[in-house]
Short mmCIF file of C-alpha atoms in Angstrom, two decimals:
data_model
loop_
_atom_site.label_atom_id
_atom_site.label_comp_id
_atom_site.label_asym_id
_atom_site.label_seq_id
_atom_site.Cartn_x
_atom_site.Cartn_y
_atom_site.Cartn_z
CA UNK G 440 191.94 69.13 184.62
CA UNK G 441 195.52 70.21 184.86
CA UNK G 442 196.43 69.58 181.40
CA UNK G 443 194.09 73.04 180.33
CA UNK G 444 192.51 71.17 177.30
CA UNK G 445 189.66 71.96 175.82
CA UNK G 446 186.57 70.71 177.81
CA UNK G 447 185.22 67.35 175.48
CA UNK G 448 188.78 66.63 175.88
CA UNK G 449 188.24 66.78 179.72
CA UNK G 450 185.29 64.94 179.49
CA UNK G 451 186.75 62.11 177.77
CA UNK G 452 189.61 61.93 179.96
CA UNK G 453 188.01 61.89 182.58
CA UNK G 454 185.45 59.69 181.22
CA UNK G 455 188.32 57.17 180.83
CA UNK G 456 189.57 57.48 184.28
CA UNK G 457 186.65 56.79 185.49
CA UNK G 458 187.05 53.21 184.50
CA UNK G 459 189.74 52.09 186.87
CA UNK G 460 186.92 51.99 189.37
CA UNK G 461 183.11 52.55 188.34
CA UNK G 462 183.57 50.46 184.26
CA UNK G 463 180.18 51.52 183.04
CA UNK G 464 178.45 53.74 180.67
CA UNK G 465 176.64 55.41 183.21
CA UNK G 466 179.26 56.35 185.25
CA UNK G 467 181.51 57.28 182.62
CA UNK G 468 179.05 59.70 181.46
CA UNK G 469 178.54 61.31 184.92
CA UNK G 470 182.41 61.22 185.48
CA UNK G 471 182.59 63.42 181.83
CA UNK G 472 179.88 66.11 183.05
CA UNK G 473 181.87 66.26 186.65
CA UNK G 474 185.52 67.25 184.90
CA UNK G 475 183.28 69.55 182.47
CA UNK G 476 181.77 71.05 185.35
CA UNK G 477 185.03 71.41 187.35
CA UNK G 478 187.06 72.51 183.99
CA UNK G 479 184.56 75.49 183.63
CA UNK G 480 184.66 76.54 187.32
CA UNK G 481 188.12 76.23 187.70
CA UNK G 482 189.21 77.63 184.34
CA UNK G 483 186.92 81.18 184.05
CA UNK G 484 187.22 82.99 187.00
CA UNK G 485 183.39 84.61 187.27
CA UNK G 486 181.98 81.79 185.77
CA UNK G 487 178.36 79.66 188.24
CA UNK G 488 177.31 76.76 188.18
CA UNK G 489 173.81 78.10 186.39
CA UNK G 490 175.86 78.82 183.56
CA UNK G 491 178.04 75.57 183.89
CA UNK G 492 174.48 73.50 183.55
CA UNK G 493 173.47 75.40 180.10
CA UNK G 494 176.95 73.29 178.80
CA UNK G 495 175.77 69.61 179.82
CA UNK G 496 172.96 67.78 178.43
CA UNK G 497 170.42 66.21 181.00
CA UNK G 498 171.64 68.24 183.92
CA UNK G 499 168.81 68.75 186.22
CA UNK G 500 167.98 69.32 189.94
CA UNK G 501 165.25 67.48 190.85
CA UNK G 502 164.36 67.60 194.47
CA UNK G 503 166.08 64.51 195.88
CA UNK G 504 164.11 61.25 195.95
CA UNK G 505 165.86 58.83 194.73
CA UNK G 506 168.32 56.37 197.24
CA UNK G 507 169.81 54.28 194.54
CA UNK G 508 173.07 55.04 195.02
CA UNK G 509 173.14 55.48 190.94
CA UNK G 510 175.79 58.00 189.59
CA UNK G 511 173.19 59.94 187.95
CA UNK G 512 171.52 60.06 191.17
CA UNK G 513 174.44 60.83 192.58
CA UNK G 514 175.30 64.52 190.76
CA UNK G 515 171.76 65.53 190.22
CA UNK G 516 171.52 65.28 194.48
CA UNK G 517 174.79 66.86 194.12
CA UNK G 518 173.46 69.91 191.65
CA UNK G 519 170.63 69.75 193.87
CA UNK G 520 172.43 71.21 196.92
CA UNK G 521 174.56 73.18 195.42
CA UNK G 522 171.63 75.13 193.43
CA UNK G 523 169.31 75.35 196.30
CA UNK G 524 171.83 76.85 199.18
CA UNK G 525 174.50 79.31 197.96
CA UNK G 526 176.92 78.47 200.23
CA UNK G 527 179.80 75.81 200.59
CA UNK G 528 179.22 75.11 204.13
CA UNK G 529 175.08 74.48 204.06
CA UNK G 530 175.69 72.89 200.32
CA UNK G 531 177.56 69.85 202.07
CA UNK G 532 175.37 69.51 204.79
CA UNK G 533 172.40 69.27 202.61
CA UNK G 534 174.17 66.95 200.60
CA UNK G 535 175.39 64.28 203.20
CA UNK G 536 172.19 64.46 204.92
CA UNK G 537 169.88 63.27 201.95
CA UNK G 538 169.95 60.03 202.68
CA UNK G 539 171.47 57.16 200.05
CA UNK G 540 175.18 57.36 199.32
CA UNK G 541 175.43 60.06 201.79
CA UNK G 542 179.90 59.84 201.05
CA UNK G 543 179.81 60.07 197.30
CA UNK G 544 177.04 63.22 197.33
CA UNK G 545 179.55 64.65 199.96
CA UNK G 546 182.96 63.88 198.35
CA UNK G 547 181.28 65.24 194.92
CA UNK G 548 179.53 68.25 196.20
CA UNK G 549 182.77 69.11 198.13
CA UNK G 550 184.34 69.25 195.26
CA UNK G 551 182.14 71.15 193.11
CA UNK G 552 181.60 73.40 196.02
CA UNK G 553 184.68 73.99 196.24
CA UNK G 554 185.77 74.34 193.01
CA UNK G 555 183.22 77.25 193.20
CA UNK G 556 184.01 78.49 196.55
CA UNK G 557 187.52 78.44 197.49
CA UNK G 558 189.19 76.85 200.41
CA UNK G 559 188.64 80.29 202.37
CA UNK G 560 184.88 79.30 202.42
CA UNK G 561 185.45 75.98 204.06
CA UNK G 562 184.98 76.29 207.86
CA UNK G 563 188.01 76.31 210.18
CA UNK G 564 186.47 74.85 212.36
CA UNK G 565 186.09 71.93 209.83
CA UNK G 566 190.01 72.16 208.97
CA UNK G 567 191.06 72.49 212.63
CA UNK G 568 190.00 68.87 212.96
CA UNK G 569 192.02 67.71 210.02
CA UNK G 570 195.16 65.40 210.59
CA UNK G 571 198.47 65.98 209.19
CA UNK G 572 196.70 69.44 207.71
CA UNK G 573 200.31 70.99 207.10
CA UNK G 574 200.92 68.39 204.62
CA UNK G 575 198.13 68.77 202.99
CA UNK G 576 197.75 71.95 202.78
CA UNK G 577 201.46 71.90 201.24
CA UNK G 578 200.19 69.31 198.86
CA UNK G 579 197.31 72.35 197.80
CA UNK G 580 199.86 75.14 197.19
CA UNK G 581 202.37 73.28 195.27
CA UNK G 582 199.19 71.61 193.11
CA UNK G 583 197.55 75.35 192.49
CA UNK G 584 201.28 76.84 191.78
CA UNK G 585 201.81 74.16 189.33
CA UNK G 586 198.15 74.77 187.67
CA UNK G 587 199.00 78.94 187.57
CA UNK G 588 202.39 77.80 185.94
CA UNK G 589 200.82 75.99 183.22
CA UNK G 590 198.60 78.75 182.77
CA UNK G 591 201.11 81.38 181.59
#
């Protein structure tokens, strides 16, 4: 995503990363419509996730049913929470409480969320607990000062 190609690029690379863990078409595809997603929100300023969808094939938001623990399953629970509470905070909470691969929905919708969001909108209260936050949060800065450098 840091690379500011154009987004099949994205897809594909990300697509290809994807492989080192989850080696199958299915997730390879999901992996491609994640870095899509994340390259629009993260790359156009003003830019939602409504409009993000219009981009990828077979996005939908069905309400959650399925506990297979699919990818597919997976980011349509995530879309799912994100479209249906406008908010980073309630997003996650939906998310990890559907049931199913509770960490993936949350580790995805976090960071779709908060690709959309910013890290003002996640709860202090939720960094507060955080160990080592400094470092992290060192690790953030110089990441998003090296993306804005690229950028120019």
């Amino acid at each position: 995503l840091f690379i500011n190609e154009a987004p099949k690029t994205v897809g594909y690379l990300c697509s290809d990363s994807s492989k080192t863990t989850h080696n199958n078409k299915e997730c390879c595809y999901e992996c491609a419509r994640l870095g899509i997603v994340l390259y629009y929100l993260l790359k156009e300023s003003k830019c939602k996730i409504s409009q993000v969808s219009n981009f990828l094939p077979g996005m939908k938001y069905p309400v959650p049913t399925e506990k297979d623990g699919k990818a597919t399953t997976t980011v349509n629970n995530t879309f799912w929470s994100i479209m249906t509470n406008h908010d980073f905070e309630v997003s996650l909470i939906v998310a990890v409480n559907l049931d199913g691969d509770a960490d993936s929905v949350g580790a995805v919708t976090g960071a779709i969320a908060g690709a959309m969001y910013g890290y003002s909108a996640i709860p202090d209260r939720w960094l507060d607990q955080l160990q080592k936050k400094d470092i992290l949060e060192d690790l953030i800065n110089r990441m998003w000062n090296f993306v804005k450098e690229r950028k120019k």
